Coordinates of C-alpha atoms in Angstrom, one line a residue:
X1 CA -2.2 -27.2 20.0
X2 CA -5.6 -25.0 19.6
X3 CA -7.9 -26.9 21.8
X4 CA -11.5 -26.7 21.1
X5 CA -12.0 -25.5 17.7
X6 CA -13.8 -21.5 17.5
X7 CA -16.0 -22.9 15.1
X8 CA -17.9 -25.6 17.4
X9 CA -19.5 -23.1 19.0
X10 CA -21.2 -22.9 15.7
X11 CA -21.1 -26.3 14.2
X12 CA -20.8 -28.3 17.3
X13 CA -23.8 -26.7 19.2
X14 CA -27.1 -28.9 20.2
X15 CA -30.3 -28.7 19.8
X16 CA -32.2 -26.1 18.1
X17 CA -29.0 -23.9 17.6
X18 CA -26.8 -26.6 16.2
X19 CA -29.4 -27.7 13.6
X20 CA -30.1 -23.9 12.4
X21 CA -26.4 -23.6 11.9
X22 CA -25.4 -27.2 10.5
X23 CA -28.8 -27.4 8.1
X24 CA -28.4 -24.3 5.9
X25 CA -25.0 -24.8 5.1
X26 CA -26.1 -28.4 4.1
X27 CA -28.3 -26.4 1.4
X28 CA -25.3 -26.0 0.0
X29 CA -24.4 -29.7 -0.3
X30 CA -22.1 -30.4 2.3
X31 CA -22.4 -33.2 3.7
X32 CA -22.8 -34.2 7.8
X33 CA -19.0 -35.1 7.5
X34 CA -17.6 -31.6 7.6
X35 CA -18.9 -30.6 10.8
X36 CA -16.7 -33.1 12.5
X37 CA -14.4 -30.6 14.4
X38 CA -12.2 -30.2 11.6
X39 CA -10.8 -26.5 11.1
X40 CA -12.9 -24.1 9.3
X41 CA -10.8 -21.9 7.2
X42 CA -12.5 -18.7 5.9
X43 CA -10.9 -17.6 2.3
X44 CA -11.8 -13.7 2.2
X45 CA -11.8 -12.9 -1.1
X46 CA -11.6 -9.0 -2.5
X47 CA -12.4 -10.1 -6.1
X48 CA -14.3 -7.6 -8.6
X49 CA -14.3 -6.5 -11.7
X50 CA -14.9 -2.9 -10.6
X51 CA -11.5 -3.6 -8.9
X52 CA -9.2 -5.0 -11.9
X53 CA -6.4 -5.9 -10.1
X54 CA -8.6 -8.4 -8.2
X55 CA -10.9 -9.4 -10.6
X56 CA -9.4 -12.8 -11.0
X57 CA -9.1 -13.7 -7.4
X58 CA -11.9 -16.2 -7.3
X59 CA -9.7 -18.6 -9.2
X60 CA -7.0 -17.6 -6.5
X61 CA -9.8 -18.7 -3.9
X62 CA -10.0 -22.2 -6.1
X63 CA -6.8 -23.0 -5.2
X64 CA -6.8 -22.1 -1.4
X65 CA -9.6 -24.4 -1.2
X66 CA -8.1 -27.0 -2.8
X67 CA -5.2 -26.6 -0.2
X68 CA -7.7 -26.3 2.9
X69 CA -9.6 -29.7 1.7
X70 CA -6.5 -31.3 1.2
X71 CA -5.1 -30.9 4.5
X72 CA -7.9 -31.9 6.0
X73 CA -10.0 -28.6 6.5
X74 CA -13.2 -27.1 5.8
X75 CA -12.9 -24.0 3.6
X76 CA -15.8 -21.4 3.2
X77 CA -15.1 -18.2 0.8
X78 CA -16.9 -15.2 1.7
X79 CA -16.4 -11.9 -0.1
X80 CA -15.2 -8.4 0.8
X81 CA -15.8 -5.0 0.1
X82 CA -12.6 -4.5 -3.2
X83 CA -11.2 -0.7 -2.8
X84 CA -9.7 -0.7 -6.4
X85 CA -7.4 2.5 -6.9
X86 CA -7.7 2.5 -10.5
X87 CA -11.6 3.4 -10.9
X88 CA -12.8 4.7 -7.0
X89 CA -13.6 8.5 -6.5
X90 CA -12.3 10.4 -4.7
X91 CA -9.6 7.6 -3.9
X92 CA -10.0 4.2 -2.7
X93 CA -7.4 5.5 0.6
X94 CA -10.9 6.9 1.5
X95 CA -12.8 3.4 2.0
X96 CA -9.3 1.6 3.3
X97 CA -10.4 1.8 6.3
X98 CA -13.9 0.9 5.8
X99 CA -12.7 -2.1 3.9
X100 CA -10.3 -3.2 7.6
X101 CA -13.6 -2.4 9.4
X102 CA -15.7 -4.6 7.4
X103 CA -13.3 -7.9 6.9
X104 CA -12.2 -7.4 10.8
X105 CA -16.2 -7.8 12.0
X106 CA -16.7 -10.3 9.3
X107 CA -14.2 -12.5 10.5
X108 CA -15.2 -12.1 14.1
X109 CA -19.0 -12.8 13.5
X110 CA -18.6 -15.8 11.8
X111 CA -17.8 -19.5 12.8
X112 CA -14.1 -19.6 11.7
X113 CA -10.7 -20.9 12.9
X114 CA -8.4 -19.1 10.4
X115 CA -8.6 -17.0 7.6
X116 CA -6.8 -16.9 3.9
X117 CA -6.5 -13.4 3.2
X118 CA -6.8 -12.6 -0.8
X119 CA -6.2 -9.4 -2.0
X120 CA -4.5 -7.4 -4.9
X121 CA -5.0 -3.6 -5.8
X122 CA -3.0 -1.0 -3.3
X123 CA -5.5 -0.8 -0.5
X124 CA -6.7 -4.3 -0.5
X125 CA -3.6 -5.5 1.2
X126 CA -3.3 -2.9 3.9
X127 CA -6.9 -3.2 4.7
X128 CA -7.0 -6.9 5.3
X129 CA -3.9 -7.1 7.6
X130 CA -5.2 -4.7 9.4
X131 CA -8.1 -6.7 9.9
X132 CA -6.3 -9.7 10.5
X133 CA -3.9 -8.1 13.0
X134 CA -7.3 -6.4 15.1
X135 CA -9.1 -10.4 15.1
X136 CA -5.6 -12.1 15.8
X137 CA -7.0 -15.9 14.4
X138 CA -4.6 -17.6 12.4
X139 CA -4.2 -15.6 9.1
X140 CA -2.3 -15.8 5.5
X141 CA -2.2 -13.6 3.0
X142 CA -2.2 -14.5 -1.1
X143 CA -1.9 -11.6 -3.2
X144 CA -3.1 -12.0 -6.6
X145 CA 0.3 -11.1 -8.4
X146 CA 1.3 -8.2 -10.7
X147 CA 0.6 -8.3 -14.3
X148 CA 3.0 -9.6 -17.3
X149 CA 5.6 -7.0 -18.5
X150 CA 4.1 -4.7 -20.7
X151 CA 5.3 -4.2 -24.2
X152 CA 5.3 -1.6 -26.4
X153 CA 7.1 -0.8 -29.7
X154 CA 9.6 -3.3 -28.9
X155 CA 10.2 -1.9 -25.1
X156 CA 9.0 -3.0 -21.9
X157 CA 6.5 -0.5 -20.1
X158 CA 5.2 -0.3 -16.6
X159 CA 2.0 0.3 -15.4
X160 CA 1.6 3.8 -13.7
X161 CA 4.8 5.0 -14.7
X162 CA 4.4 5.1 -18.4
X163 CA 1.1 6.5 -17.6
X164 CA 2.8 9.8 -16.4
X165 CA 5.6 9.3 -18.7
X166 CA 3.1 9.4 -22.0
X167 CA 0.9 12.3 -20.4
X168 CA 4.1 14.7 -20.3
X169 CA 4.7 13.3 -24.2
X170 CA 1.4 14.0 -25.4
X171 CA 0.9 17.6 -23.3
X172 CA 4.5 18.4 -24.8
X173 CA 3.2 17.7 -28.2
X174 CA 5.8 14.7 -28.8
X175 CA 3.1 11.4 -28.6
X176 CA -0.7 11.8 -30.3
X177 CA -4.0 10.4 -28.6
X178 CA -4.4 7.5 -30.8
X179 CA -0.9 6.2 -30.0
X180 CA -1.9 6.5 -26.0
X181 CA -5.0 4.6 -26.8
X182 CA -2.8 1.9 -28.7
X183 CA -0.4 1.9 -25.9
X184 CA -2.5 1.5 -22.8
X185 CA -3.9 -1.9 -24.2
X186 CA 0.0 -2.6 -24.5
X187 CA 0.7 -1.4 -21.2
X188 CA -2.3 -3.9 -18.9
X189 CA -2.1 -7.1 -21.2
X190 CA -2.7 -9.7 -18.4
X191 CA -4.7 -10.2 -14.8
X192 CA -2.8 -8.8 -12.0
X193 CA -1.7 -5.4 -10.4
X194 CA 0.7 -3.0 -11.1
X195 CA 3.8 -4.5 -12.5
X196 CA 6.0 -1.7 -11.7
X197 CA 7.3 -1.3 -8.0
X198 CA 4.7 0.7 -7.4
X199 CA 2.1 0.3 -3.7
X200 CA 0.2 -2.8 -4.9
X201 CA 3.7 -4.6 -5.6
X202 CA 5.0 -3.0 -2.7
X203 CA 2.5 -3.9 -0.2
X204 CA 2.6 -7.6 -1.5
X205 CA 6.4 -7.7 -0.6
X206 CA 5.7 -6.2 2.6
X207 CA 3.0 -8.9 3.3
X208 CA 5.5 -11.0 2.9
X209 CA 8.6 -9.2 4.8
X210 CA 6.3 -9.1 7.6
X211 CA 6.2 -12.8 7.6
X212 CA 2.5 -13.1 6.7
X213 CA 2.7 -14.3 3.4
X214 CA 4.7 -17.9 1.9
X215 CA 8.1 -16.8 0.8
X216 CA 8.5 -15.7 -2.8
X217 CA 4.5 -15.6 -3.1
X218 CA 4.5 -11.8 -3.5
X219 CA 6.0 -12.0 -6.9
X220 CA 5.1 -14.5 -8.6
X221 CA 2.9 -13.3 -12.1
X222 CA -1.3 -13.3 -11.5
X223 CA -1.5 -15.6 -14.8
X224 CA 1.8 -17.8 -13.6
X225 CA 0.7 -21.6 -12.8
X226 CA 2.9 -21.1 -9.9
X227 CA 0.6 -17.9 -8.6
X228 CA -2.0 -21.0 -8.1
X229 CA 0.3 -23.5 -6.8
X230 CA 1.2 -21.2 -4.0
X231 CA -1.8 -20.4 -3.2
X232 CA -2.8 -24.0 -2.9
X233 CA 0.1 -24.4 -0.9
X234 CA -1.4 -21.1 1.4
X235 CA -4.5 -23.3 1.8
X236 CA -2.7 -26.5 3.5
X237 CA -0.6 -24.3 5.6
X238 CA -3.2 -22.2 7.3
X239 CA -4.5 -25.4 8.3
X240 CA -1.3 -26.1 10.2
X241 CA -1.4 -22.8 11.6
X242 CA -4.7 -23.1 13.3
X243 CA -3.3 -26.6 14.7
X244 CA -0.6 -24.8 15.9
X245 CA -2.4 -21.4 17.2
X246 CA 0.2 -19.0 14.8
X247 CA -1.7 -15.9 15.1
X248 CA -0.8 -12.5 14.0
X249 CA -0.1 -11.0 17.4
X250 CA 3.2 -13.8 17.4
X251 CA 4.1 -12.7 13.9
X252 CA 3.4 -8.9 13.4
X253 CA 6.1 -7.9 16.1
X254 CA 8.0 -5.0 16.3
X255 CA 11.4 -6.8 15.2
X256 CA 9.2 -7.9 11.8
X257 CA 8.3 -4.2 11.3
X258 CA 11.9 -2.9 11.4
X259 CA 12.6 -5.8 8.8
X260 CA 9.4 -5.0 6.7
X261 CA 11.1 -1.1 6.4
X262 CA 14.5 -2.2 5.4
X263 CA 13.1 -4.4 2.8
X264 CA 10.8 -1.5 1.8
X265 CA 14.4 0.6 1.7
X266 CA 16.0 -2.0 -0.4
X267 CA 13.4 -2.8 -3.0
X268 CA 12.9 0.7 -3.8
X269 CA 9.4 0.6 -2.5
X270 CA 6.6 3.1 -2.2
X271 CA 5.9 5.9 0.0
X272 CA 2.7 4.9 0.5
X273 CA 3.9 1.7 2.4
X274 CA 4.6 3.8 5.5
X275 CA 1.2 4.7 5.7
X276 CA 0.1 1.6 5.6
X277 CA 2.6 0.1 7.8
X278 CA 1.9 2.4 10.4
X279 CA -1.5 1.8 10.4
X280 CA -1.0 -2.2 10.6
X281 CA 1.2 -1.5 13.5
X282 CA -1.7 0.4 15.6
X283 CA -3.8 -2.4 15.0
X284 CA -1.2 -4.8 16.3
X285 CA -0.5 -2.7 19.2
X286 CA 3.5 -2.1 17.9
X287 CA 4.8 1.2 18.6
X288 CA 5.8 2.4 15.2
X289 CA 7.0 6.4 14.6
X290 CA 7.5 8.2 11.5
X291 CA 10.8 8.9 12.3
X292 CA 11.8 4.8 12.7
X293 CA 11.3 4.8 8.2
X294 CA 14.1 7.2 8.1
X295 CA 16.4 6.2 11.0
X296 CA 16.2 1.8 10.1
X297 CA 16.8 2.5 5.7
X298 CA 19.3 5.2 6.3
X299 CA 21.9 2.2 6.0
X300 CA 20.0 0.2 3.7
X301 CA 21.0 0.5 0.3
X302 CA 18.4 0.2 -2.9
X303 CA 18.9 -3.7 -4.4
X304 CA 16.4 -4.1 -6.8
X305 CA 16.3 -2.2 -10.2
X306 CA 12.8 -1.6 -11.1
X307 CA 10.4 1.0 -12.3
X308 CA 9.7 3.6 -11.4
X309 CA 13.6 3.8 -10.0
X310 CA 15.2 1.7 -12.4
X311 CA 14.9 -0.4 -15.9
X312 CA 12.9 -3.3 -14.8
X313 CA 9.4 -4.9 -13.5
X314 CA 8.1 -7.5 -11.5
X315 CA 8.2 -10.4 -13.4
X316 CA 11.8 -9.9 -14.0
X317 CA 12.1 -9.4 -10.3
X318 CA 10.0 -12.5 -10.0
X319 CA 12.3 -14.9 -12.0
X320 CA 15.7 -13.2 -10.5
X321 CA 14.8 -15.2 -7.1
X322 CA 12.0 -12.5 -5.5
X323 CA 12.2 -11.2 -2.2
X324 CA 13.4 -14.1 -0.3
X325 CA 16.8 -13.3 -2.2
X326 CA 16.8 -9.5 -0.9
X327 CA 16.2 -10.6 2.3
X328 CA 18.9 -13.0 2.3
X329 CA 21.4 -10.4 1.2
X330 CA 20.0 -8.0 3.7
X331 CA 20.7 -11.0 6.2
X332 CA 24.1 -11.5 5.3
X333 CA 25.0 -8.0 5.4
X334 CA 23.6 -7.9 9.4
X335 CA 20.6 -5.2 8.2
X336 CA 17.8 -7.8 9.0
X337 CA 16.8 -9.3 12.1
X338 CA 17.4 -13.5 11.4
X339 CA 14.5 -14.2 14.3
X340 CA 11.3 -12.6 13.7
X341 CA 8.7 -15.7 13.0
X342 CA 6.8 -16.0 9.4
X343 CA 3.7 -17.8 8.7
X344 CA 6.0 -21.1 8.0
X345 CA 6.4 -21.3 11.9
X346 CA 10.0 -20.9 11.0
X347 CA 12.2 -17.8 11.7
X348 CA 13.2 -15.1 8.6
X349 CA 16.8 -16.6 8.1
X350 CA 15.5 -20.1 8.0
X351 CA 12.7 -18.8 5.5
X352 CA 14.8 -17.5 3.0
X353 CA 17.9 -19.9 3.4
X354 CA 17.7 -21.4 0.0
X355 CA 17.3 -18.2 -1.8
X356 CA 19.5 -17.8 -5.1
X357 CA 20.0 -15.0 -7.4
X358 CA 19.5 -15.9 -10.8
X359 CA 19.7 -12.6 -12.1
X360 CA 22.3 -9.9 -10.5
X361 CA 21.3 -7.2 -12.9
X362 CA 18.0 -7.0 -11.2
X363 CA 18.9 -7.7 -7.6
X364 CA 22.1 -6.3 -7.1
X365 CA 24.3 -7.1 -4.1
X366 CA 25.1 -5.0 -1.1
X367 CA 28.3 -4.8 -2.4
X368 CA 27.7 -3.2 -5.5
X369 CA 24.0 -1.8 -5.1
X370 CA 21.4 0.0 -7.5
X371 CA 21.9 2.8 -5.4
X372 CA 23.9 3.7 -2.5
X373 CA 22.6 3.3 1.1
X374 CA 20.7 6.3 1.9
X375 CA 19.3 6.9 -1.0
X376 CA 15.8 5.6 0.1
X377 CA 12.6 7.4 1.3
X378 CA 13.4 10.5 3.8
X379 CA 11.3 12.1 6.4
X380 CA 11.6 15.7 6.7
X381 CA 10.8 17.9 9.2
X382 CA 11.2 21.9 9.4
X383 CA 8.5 24.7 10.2
X384 CA 6.6 23.7 7.0
X385 CA 6.0 20.2 8.1
X386 CA 6.3 20.1 12.2
X387 CA 4.4 16.5 12.1
X388 CA 6.7 15.3 9.0
X389 CA 6.8 14.5 5.3
X390 CA 8.5 12.4 3.0
X391 CA 10.3 12.1 -0.2
X392 CA 11.2 9.1 -2.6
X393 CA 15.3 9.9 -3.3
X394 CA 15.6 7.3 -5.6
X395 CA 12.8 8.6 -7.9
X396 CA 14.0 12.2 -7.4
X397 CA 16.4 14.2 -9.4
X398 CA 19.9 14.2 -7.4
X399 CA 20.0 18.4 -8.7
X400 CA 17.0 19.3 -6.7
X401 CA 17.2 17.4 -3.3
X402 CA 18.9 20.6 -2.1
X403 CA 16.8 23.6 -3.7
X404 CA 15.3 27.1 -2.7
X405 CA 12.7 28.8 -4.7
X406 CA 9.4 30.9 -4.6
X407 CA 6.3 28.8 -4.4
X408 CA 3.2 28.9 -6.8
X409 CA 0.6 28.0 -4.5
X410 CA -2.8 26.2 -5.4
X411 CA -5.3 25.1 -3.0
X412 CA -6.9 22.2 -4.9
X413 CA -4.9 20.0 -7.5
X414 CA -8.3 21.3 -10.1
X415 CA -7.2 24.8 -9.5
X416 CA -3.5 23.6 -10.6
X417 CA -5.1 21.3 -13.5
X418 CA -7.0 24.6 -14.6
X419 CA -4.1 26.6 -15.8
X420 CA -1.1 24.1 -16.0
X421 CA -1.4 24.3 -19.9
X422 CA -1.4 28.0 -20.0
X423 CA 1.6 29.6 -22.0
X424 CA 1.6 32.4 -19.7
X425 CA 1.8 30.6 -16.4
X426 CA 4.1 32.5 -14.2
X427 CA 6.5 29.6 -13.5
X428 CA 10.0 28.7 -14.2
X429 CA 12.0 25.5 -13.3
X430 CA 13.2 27.0 -10.2
X431 CA 9.5 27.5 -8.8
X432 CA 8.2 24.9 -6.4
X433 CA 4.3 23.9 -6.8
X434 CA 2.4 23.8 -3.7
X435 CA -0.7 21.8 -4.0
X436 CA -2.8 21.9 -0.9
X437 CA -6.4 20.6 0.1
X438 CA -5.4 17.0 -0.6
X439 CA -4.7 15.3 2.8
X440 CA -6.8 12.7 4.8
X441 CA -9.7 15.2 6.0
X442 CA -9.3 17.9 3.2
X443 CA -9.7 16.0 -0.1
X444 CA -11.1 13.8 1.6
X445 CA -9.3 10.4 1.5
X446 CA -5.8 12.0 0.8
X447 CA -5.7 11.0 -3.2
X448 CA -2.3 10.4 -5.4
X449 CA -2.8 13.7 -6.6
X450 CA 0.8 15.2 -5.8
X451 CA 2.5 14.0 -8.2
X452 CA 1.1 16.3 -10.9
X453 CA 2.6 16.6 -14.2
X454 CA 4.9 19.8 -14.9
X455 CA 3.4 22.8 -16.7
X456 CA 3.2 22.1 -20.3
X457 CA 5.3 25.5 -20.7
X458 CA 7.9 23.9 -19.2
X459 CA 7.9 20.4 -21.0
X460 CA 8.0 21.9 -24.1
X461 CA 11.1 23.5 -23.4
X462 CA 12.5 20.3 -22.1
X463 CA 12.1 20.6 -18.2
X464 CA 11.4 17.1 -16.9
X465 CA 11.2 17.8 -13.3
X466 CA 10.6 20.6 -10.7
X467 CA 9.7 20.1 -6.7
X468 CA 6.3 19.4 -5.4
X469 CA 5.2 19.9 -2.3
X470 CA 1.3 18.5 -1.3
X471 CA -0.2 16.9 1.5
X472 CA -1.3 14.2 -0.5
X473 CA -0.1 11.1 -1.7
X474 CA 1.7 10.0 -4.7
X475 CA 1.0 6.4 -6.4
X476 CA 4.2 4.8 -6.0
X477 CA 4.4 4.0 -10.0
X478 CA 5.2 7.7 -10.1
X479 CA 8.2 9.3 -10.2
X480 CA 10.0 12.9 -9.5
X481 CA 11.0 15.6 -6.6
X482 CA 7.7 15.5 -4.9
X483 CA 7.6 16.3 -1.3
X484 CA 4.5 13.7 0.3
X485 CA 2.2 13.8 3.1
X486 CA 3.1 17.2 4.6
X487 CA 1.6 16.8 8.3
X488 CA -0.2 18.5 9.8
X489 CA -2.4 18.9 6.5
X490 CA -3.8 22.3 5.5
X491 CA -7.3 21.7 6.3
X492 CA -6.7 21.5 10.2
X493 CA -4.5 24.5 10.0
X494 CA -1.1 23.4 9.3
X495 CA 1.4 25.4 8.2
X496 CA 1.2 24.4 4.6
X497 CA -2.5 26.1 4.8
X498 CA -0.2 29.5 5.5
X499 CA 2.1 29.5 2.2
X500 CA 1.4 32.3 -0.3
X501 CA 2.7 32.9 -3.5
X502 CA 6.0 34.5 -3.8
X503 CA 7.2 32.8 -0.3
X504 CA 10.6 31.0 -0.8
X505 CA 10.6 27.5 0.8
X506 CA 14.0 25.7 1.0
X507 CA 14.0 21.7 0.3
X508 CA 17.0 20.2 1.9
X509 CA 16.7 16.5 2.1
X510 CA 20.3 15.5 3.0
X511 CA 19.5 17.3 6.4
X512 CA 16.2 16.3 6.4
X513 CA 14.5 19.8 6.3
X514 CA 11.9 21.8 4.8
X515 CA 11.6 25.1 5.6
X516 CA 9.3 28.3 5.0
X517 CA 11.7 31.2 4.6
X518 CA 9.1 33.5 6.6
X519 CA 9.2 34.8 9.9
X520 CA 7.5 33.5 12.8
X521 CA 5.9 36.8 13.6
X522 CA 4.5 36.6 10.0
X523 CA 3.1 33.1 10.1
X524 CA 1.2 34.1 13.7
X525 CA -0.6 36.9 11.7
X526 CA -1.4 34.3 9.1
X527 CA -2.3 31.6 11.3
X528 CA -4.4 34.4 13.0
X529 CA -6.4 35.2 10.3
X530 CA -6.5 31.5 8.8
X531 CA -10.3 29.9 8.8
X532 CA -11.1 26.7 8.6
X533 CA -12.4 25.1 5.0
X534 CA -16.0 24.1 5.4
X535 CA -16.8 20.6 5.8
X536 CA -19.6 19.6 3.3
X537 CA -20.0 15.9 4.5
X538 CA -22.9 16.0 6.8
X539 CA -23.8 12.2 6.8
X540 CA -22.9 8.9 5.7
X541 CA -19.5 7.2 5.8
X542 CA -17.9 10.0 4.2
X543 CA -19.0 12.6 7.4
X544 CA -17.6 9.5 9.7
X545 CA -14.3 9.9 8.1
X546 CA -13.7 13.3 8.3
X547 CA -14.4 13.2 11.9
X548 CA -12.4 10.2 12.7
X549 CA -9.7 9.9 10.3
X550 CA -6.2 10.7 11.8
X551 CA -3.2 12.0 10.3
X552 CA -0.9 10.7 8.0
X553 CA 2.0 10.5 10.6
X554 CA 0.3 7.9 12.0
X555 CA -1.2 5.7 9.3
X556 CA -4.5 7.9 8.7
X557 CA -6.4 5.4 10.5
X558 CA -9.7 6.2 13.0
X559 CA -8.4 6.4 16.3
X560 CA -11.4 3.9 17.5
X561 CA -9.7 1.3 15.6
X562 CA -6.5 1.0 17.0
X563 CA -5.5 -2.1 19.1
X564 CA -6.5 -5.7 18.9
X565 CA -10.3 -6.5 19.5
X566 CA -9.8 -10.2 19.9
X567 CA -12.1 -13.0 18.0
X568 CA -14.1 -14.1 21.5
X569 CA -17.1 -15.8 20.1
X570 CA -20.2 -13.6 19.7
X571 CA -23.3 -13.9 21.3
X572 CA -25.6 -16.5 20.3
X573 CA -29.3 -15.1 18.9
X574 CA -30.6 -18.8 18.1

């Protein structure tokens, strides 16, 4: 039992303080009976019309509220910051840490005994999980669900993934701008986040794989009635979790993170999951390193045939049985730990025991997988990435996974875009595009710019892929042979800053290496001559970010936010 409610310090107080807390709440029409000591449940909603993936979360909050009332709790909805990748500039990633700070402080500062976290777009899910781990009050996540499958000229089209494809068709002259205008409406035809296995879908699955979301809830489409049913269930369950004192520190264990990493490999998840899981682990005080992602994923086959690596979309994944089917198959193959506790109060094995696969085309078996073990995200090291870099093998071209080519270097992604359509650009299919200045400090915020479209000259010649290397990120909906998260980034003097056009680079994914073929003496000379770029940030949040953000290999969080700060009741000023 949880004992005395945390909320009692507010609503159970006597004298002037108690009168202030209760009476101002009663101006909303709450009767005196709700202050009887029942669990007070916060419903943190990132609903915002500026974050299209999260715009419908007010309806989800209504469903959660019903569940809390029915279970005997007192639900209180409160808004949080919302970080939508589709509109925010320079990148929503710049604001993930700010959102995590805000949600953490809102939970701690208010009379809450437990919280339901409503998220949708890429960065809202990890931000809320980071906050919940730091506060360590009973918490359950409800993600908003993917959009319905896109439909264009009789074919399924995936959000994000087909944006890149249509862009290439447009640049190659095989698609008109008018056709693009029409296609964009076909691609986004309901509320919800990306319905490809992009970062939003991946992080919803990661929340479920970590045990912080009810089983099956990651995949129900945003407009499916069962999305709201499971939200109502979450409202009821959080009241029980308060009674059981089931907190994130019991759920977010090392074993839970290991399971999530293996699940990410099995679903063909986004490379961005690496940065977010590292950040969440840092808040949960769980030791996790970049190398763990390679070591743990190597023996896991890709089971889910979803865009951008495959054919299907999240709606198909849901109707095939969703994430519990994947988890059960991994358990049966001995690839998942059955013991970690989930928000159900049960271990993983018991939580997914009844899962059945209704479409083996979408969710393949471990015996005959969509892609064999060892084809997931690989972690590379070498003199070009001493802190590590990553590549999503399932979205890359096999013939380029071992490749040596001459670098064509751009200091910013804008520099590349300025010349990418030049028919005289000195580039061949063997060239390696190097784009720097896109890391956490350098951009700032580490944007999803690494999978730049190929030069128009090559697209018109029928070239579909080439090696690209960047210290930024790539959308989980993207594809191509793209080396990401090169650490240390160029803005802090990492080796990427020393590359010159014409240098040879060797990518060797089977041997997990990324090598700049320049001798150490020359690199030392270049390092000596290198000067740090000016930081134009002199005040405000962006100044705070650029001075305190860590590198990608540790999650790009703020160092001063590592660990749990707990949920002790703040001092009373009344």
